[in-house]
PDB file of C-alpha atoms (C1' of nucleotides) in Angstrom:
ATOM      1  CA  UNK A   1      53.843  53.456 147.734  1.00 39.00           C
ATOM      2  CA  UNK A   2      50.580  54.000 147.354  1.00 37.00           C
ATOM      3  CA  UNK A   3      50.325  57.673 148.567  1.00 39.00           C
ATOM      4  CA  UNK A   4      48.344  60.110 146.365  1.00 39.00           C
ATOM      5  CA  UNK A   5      51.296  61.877 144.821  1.00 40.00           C
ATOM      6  CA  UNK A   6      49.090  65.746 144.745  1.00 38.00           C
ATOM      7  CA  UNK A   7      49.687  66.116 148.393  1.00 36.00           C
ATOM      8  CA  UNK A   8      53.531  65.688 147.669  1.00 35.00           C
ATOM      9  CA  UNK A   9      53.781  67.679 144.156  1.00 34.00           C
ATOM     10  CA  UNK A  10      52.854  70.827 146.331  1.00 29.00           C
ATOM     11  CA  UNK A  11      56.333  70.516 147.962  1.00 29.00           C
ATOM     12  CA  UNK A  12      58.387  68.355 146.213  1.00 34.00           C
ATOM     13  CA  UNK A  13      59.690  69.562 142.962  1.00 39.00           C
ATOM     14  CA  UNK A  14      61.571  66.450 142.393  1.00 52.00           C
ATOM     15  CA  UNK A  15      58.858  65.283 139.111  1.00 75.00           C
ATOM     16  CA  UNK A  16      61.545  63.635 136.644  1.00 84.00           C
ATOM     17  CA  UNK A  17      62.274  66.296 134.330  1.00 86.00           C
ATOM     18  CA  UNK A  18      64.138  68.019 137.021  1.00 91.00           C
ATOM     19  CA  UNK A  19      65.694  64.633 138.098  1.00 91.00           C
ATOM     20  CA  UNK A  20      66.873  64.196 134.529  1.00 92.00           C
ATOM     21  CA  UNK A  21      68.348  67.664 133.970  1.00 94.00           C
ATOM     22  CA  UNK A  22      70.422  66.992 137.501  1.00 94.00           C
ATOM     23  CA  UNK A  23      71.496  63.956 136.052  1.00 94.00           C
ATOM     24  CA  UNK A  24      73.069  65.569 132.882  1.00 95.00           C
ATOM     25  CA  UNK A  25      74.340  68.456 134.785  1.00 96.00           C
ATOM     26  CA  UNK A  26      76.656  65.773 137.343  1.00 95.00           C
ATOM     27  CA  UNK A  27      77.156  64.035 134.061  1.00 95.00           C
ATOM     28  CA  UNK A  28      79.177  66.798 132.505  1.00 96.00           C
ATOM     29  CA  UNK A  29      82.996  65.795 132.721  1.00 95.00           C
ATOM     30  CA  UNK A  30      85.632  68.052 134.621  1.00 96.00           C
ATOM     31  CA  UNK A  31      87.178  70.119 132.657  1.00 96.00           C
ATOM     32  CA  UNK A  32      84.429  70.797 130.274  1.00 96.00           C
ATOM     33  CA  UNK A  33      81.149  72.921 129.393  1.00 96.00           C
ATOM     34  CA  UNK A  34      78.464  73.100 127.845  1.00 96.00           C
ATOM     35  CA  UNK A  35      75.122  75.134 127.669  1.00 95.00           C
ATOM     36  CA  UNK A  36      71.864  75.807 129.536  1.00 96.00           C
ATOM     37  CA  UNK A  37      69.885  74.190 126.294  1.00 95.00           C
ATOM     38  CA  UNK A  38      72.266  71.579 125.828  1.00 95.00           C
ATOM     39  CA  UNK A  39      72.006  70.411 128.985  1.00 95.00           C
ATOM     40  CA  UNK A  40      67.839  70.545 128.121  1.00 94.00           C
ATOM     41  CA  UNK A  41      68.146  68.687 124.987  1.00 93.00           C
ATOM     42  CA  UNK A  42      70.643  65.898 126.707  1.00 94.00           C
ATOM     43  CA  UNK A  43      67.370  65.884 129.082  1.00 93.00           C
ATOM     44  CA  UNK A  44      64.980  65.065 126.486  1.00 90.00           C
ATOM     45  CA  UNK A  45      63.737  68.727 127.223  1.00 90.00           C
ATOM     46  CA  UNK A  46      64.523  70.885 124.503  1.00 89.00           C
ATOM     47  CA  UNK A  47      64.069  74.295 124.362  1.00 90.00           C
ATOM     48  CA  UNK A  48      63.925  74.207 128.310  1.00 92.00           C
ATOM     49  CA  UNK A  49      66.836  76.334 129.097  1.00 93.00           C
ATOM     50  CA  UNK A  50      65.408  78.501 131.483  1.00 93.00           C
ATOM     51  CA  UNK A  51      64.363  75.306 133.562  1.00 93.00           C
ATOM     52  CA  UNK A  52      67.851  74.292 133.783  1.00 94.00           C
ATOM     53  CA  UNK A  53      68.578  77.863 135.025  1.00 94.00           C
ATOM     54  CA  UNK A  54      66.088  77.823 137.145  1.00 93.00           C
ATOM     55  CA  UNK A  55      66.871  74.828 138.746  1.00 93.00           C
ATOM     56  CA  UNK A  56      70.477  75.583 139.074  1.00 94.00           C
ATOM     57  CA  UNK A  57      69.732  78.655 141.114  1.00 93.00           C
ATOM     58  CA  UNK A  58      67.240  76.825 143.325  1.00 90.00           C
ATOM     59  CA  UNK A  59      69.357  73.814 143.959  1.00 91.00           C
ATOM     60  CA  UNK A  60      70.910  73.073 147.370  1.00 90.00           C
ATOM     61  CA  UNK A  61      74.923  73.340 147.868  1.00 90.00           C
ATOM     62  CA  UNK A  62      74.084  69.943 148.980  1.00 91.00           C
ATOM     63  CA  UNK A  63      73.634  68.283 145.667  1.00 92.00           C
ATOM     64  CA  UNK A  64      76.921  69.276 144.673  1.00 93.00           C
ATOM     65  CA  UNK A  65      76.410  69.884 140.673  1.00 94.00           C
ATOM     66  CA  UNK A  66      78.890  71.266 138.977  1.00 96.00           C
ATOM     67  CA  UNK A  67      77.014  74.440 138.300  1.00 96.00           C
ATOM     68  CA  UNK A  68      80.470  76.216 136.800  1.00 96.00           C
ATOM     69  CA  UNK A  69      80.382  74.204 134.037  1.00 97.00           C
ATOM     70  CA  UNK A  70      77.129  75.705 133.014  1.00 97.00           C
ATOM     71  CA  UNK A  71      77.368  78.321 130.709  1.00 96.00           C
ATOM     72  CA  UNK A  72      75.347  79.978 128.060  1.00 96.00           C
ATOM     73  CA  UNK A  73      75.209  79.415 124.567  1.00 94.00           C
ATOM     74  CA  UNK A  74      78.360  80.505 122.272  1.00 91.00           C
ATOM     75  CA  UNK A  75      80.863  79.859 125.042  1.00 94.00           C
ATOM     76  CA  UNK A  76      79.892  82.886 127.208  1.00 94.00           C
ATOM     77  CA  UNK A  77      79.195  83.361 131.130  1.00 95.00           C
ATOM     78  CA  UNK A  78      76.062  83.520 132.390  1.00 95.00           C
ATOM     79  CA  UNK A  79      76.559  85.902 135.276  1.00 94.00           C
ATOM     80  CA  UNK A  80      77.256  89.670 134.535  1.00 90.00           C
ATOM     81  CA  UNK A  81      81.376  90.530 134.153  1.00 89.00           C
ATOM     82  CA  UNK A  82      82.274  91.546 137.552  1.00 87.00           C
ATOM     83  CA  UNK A  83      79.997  89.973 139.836  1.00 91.00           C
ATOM     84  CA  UNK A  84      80.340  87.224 142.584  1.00 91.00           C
ATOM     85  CA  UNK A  85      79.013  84.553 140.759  1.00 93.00           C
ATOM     86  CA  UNK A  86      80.950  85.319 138.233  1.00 94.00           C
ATOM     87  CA  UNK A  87      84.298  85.134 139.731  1.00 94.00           C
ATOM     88  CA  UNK A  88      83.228  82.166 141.476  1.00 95.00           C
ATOM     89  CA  UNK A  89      82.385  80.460 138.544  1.00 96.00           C
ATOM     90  CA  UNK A  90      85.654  81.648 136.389  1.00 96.00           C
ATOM     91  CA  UNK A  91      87.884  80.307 139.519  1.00 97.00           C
ATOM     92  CA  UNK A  92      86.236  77.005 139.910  1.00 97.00           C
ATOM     93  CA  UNK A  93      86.555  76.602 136.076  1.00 97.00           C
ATOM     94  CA  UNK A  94      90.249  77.515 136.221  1.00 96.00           C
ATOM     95  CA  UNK A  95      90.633  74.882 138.703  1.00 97.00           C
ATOM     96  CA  UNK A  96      89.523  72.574 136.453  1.00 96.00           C
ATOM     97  CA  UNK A  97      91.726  73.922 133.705  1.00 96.00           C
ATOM     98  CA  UNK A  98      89.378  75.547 131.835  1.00 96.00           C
ATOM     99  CA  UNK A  99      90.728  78.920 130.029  1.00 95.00           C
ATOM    100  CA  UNK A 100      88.269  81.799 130.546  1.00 95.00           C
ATOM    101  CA  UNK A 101      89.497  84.830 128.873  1.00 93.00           C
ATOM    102  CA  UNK A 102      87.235  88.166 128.852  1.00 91.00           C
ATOM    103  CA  UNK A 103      83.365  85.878 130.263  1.00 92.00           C
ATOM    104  CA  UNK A 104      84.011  83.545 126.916  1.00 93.00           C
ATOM    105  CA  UNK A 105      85.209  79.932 126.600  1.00 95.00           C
ATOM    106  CA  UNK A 106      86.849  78.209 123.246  1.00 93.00           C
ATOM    107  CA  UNK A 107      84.081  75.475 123.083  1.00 92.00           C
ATOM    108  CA  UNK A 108      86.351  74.268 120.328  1.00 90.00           C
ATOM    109  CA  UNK A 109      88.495  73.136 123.457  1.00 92.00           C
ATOM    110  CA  UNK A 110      86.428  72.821 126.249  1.00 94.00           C
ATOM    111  CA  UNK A 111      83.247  71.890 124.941  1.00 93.00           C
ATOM    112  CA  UNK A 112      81.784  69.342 125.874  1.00 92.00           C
ATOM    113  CA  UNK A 113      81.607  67.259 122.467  1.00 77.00           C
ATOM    114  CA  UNK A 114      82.676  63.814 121.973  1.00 58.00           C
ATOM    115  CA  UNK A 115      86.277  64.138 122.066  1.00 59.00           C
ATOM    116  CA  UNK A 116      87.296  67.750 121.019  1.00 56.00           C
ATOM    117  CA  UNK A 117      90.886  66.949 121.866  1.00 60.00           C
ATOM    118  CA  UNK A 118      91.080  63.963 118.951  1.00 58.00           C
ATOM    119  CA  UNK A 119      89.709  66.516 116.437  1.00 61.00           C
ATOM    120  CA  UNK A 120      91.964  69.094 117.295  1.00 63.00           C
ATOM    121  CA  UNK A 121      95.303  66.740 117.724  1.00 65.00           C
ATOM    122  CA  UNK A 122      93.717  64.637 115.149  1.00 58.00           C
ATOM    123  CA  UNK A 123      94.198  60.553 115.228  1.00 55.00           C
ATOM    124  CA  UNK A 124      97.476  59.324 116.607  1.00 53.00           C
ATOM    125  CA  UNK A 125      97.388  57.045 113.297  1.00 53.00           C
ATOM    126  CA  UNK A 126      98.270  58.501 109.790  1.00 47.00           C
ATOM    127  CA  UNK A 127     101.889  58.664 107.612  1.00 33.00           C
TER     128      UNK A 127
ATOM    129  C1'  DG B   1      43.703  85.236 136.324  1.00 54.54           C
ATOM    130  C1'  DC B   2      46.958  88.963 134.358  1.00 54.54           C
ATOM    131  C1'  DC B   3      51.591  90.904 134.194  1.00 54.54           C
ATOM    132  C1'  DC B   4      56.452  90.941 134.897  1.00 54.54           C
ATOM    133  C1'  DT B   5      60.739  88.682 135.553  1.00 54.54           C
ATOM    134  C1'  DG B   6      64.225  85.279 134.785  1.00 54.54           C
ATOM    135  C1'  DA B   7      71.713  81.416 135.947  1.00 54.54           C
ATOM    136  C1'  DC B   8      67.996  80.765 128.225  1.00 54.54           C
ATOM    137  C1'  DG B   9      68.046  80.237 122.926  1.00 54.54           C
ATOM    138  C1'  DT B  10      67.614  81.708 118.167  1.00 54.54           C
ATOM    139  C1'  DG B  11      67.050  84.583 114.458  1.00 54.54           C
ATOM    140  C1'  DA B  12      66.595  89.171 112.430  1.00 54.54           C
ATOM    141  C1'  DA B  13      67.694  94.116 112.146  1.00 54.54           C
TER     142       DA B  13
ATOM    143  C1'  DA C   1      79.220  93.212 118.301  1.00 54.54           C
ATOM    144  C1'  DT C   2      74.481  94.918 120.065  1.00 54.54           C
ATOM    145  C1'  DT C   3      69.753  95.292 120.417  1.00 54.54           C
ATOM    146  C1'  DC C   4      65.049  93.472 119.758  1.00 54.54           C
ATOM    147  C1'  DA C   5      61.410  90.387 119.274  1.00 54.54           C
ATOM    148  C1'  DC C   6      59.754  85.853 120.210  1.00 54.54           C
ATOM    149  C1'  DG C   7      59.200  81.341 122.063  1.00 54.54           C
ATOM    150  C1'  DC C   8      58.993  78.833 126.544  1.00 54.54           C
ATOM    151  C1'  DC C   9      57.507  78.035 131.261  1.00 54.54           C
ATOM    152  C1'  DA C  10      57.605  78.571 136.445  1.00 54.54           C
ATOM    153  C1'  DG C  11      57.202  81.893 140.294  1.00 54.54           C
ATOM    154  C1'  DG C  12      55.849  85.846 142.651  1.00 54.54           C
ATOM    155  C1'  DG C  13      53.060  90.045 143.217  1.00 54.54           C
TER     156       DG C  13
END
DNA sequence: GCCCTGACGTGAA
DNA sequence: ATTCACGCCAGGG
């Protein structure tokens, strides 16, 4: 339309950075993480971590991302050991199958690389 | 406008 | 493993 988008910006904060982080974030497959700057850097944002943290805590329950599989980099929690979020996060990731043990993941095995599982069990094709 | 704070990341001490 | 300093940027006071 042909709307001057300034009187929007003031109270939308849909601009299409934040419309591309989403999109990674729902992107992420079940069962897997991956980090705040990763998700930035997937977005064409890098070194915008603390956007995708920020928009995580902003967001509506209503989008449904998959917040829990949002973690920070080298595999541990974001939340402080102990608190609600945290527990909430740790059971919706064990739901999922993901091992948390002491606020850290393997990102060996739940990383969200190309196919972490191949490289560990290696290709079904040799002697 | 300045200062502090944050669901962050990285590198150095 | 921990702590600090920085870089980055949006909000709130």
């Amino acid at each position: 339309m042909t709307a001057n988008a300034s009187s929007l910006r003031a109270v939308t904060p849909s601009r299409p950075e934040v419309a591309a982080i989403k999109a990674v974030i729902h992107s992420i497959p079940r069962g897997r993480v991956t980090n705040y700057g990763d998700v930035a850097n997937r977005a064409g944002l890098p070194r915008r971590g603390r956007l995708v943290g920020r928009i995580l805590r902003d967001a509506p329950a209503t989008e449904h991302l998959p917040w829990h599989r949002v973690i920070r980099a080298g595999g541990r929690l974001a939340f402080a050991t102990g608190s609600e979020a945290y527990h909430a996060q740790v059971r919706r990731l064990r739901e999922e199958g993901v091992a948390v043990v002491r606020g850290r993941i393997d990102l060996l095995q739940f990383g969200w690389q190309q196919d972490a599982d191949a490289v560990l069990w290696g290709p079904p094709a040799e002697h």
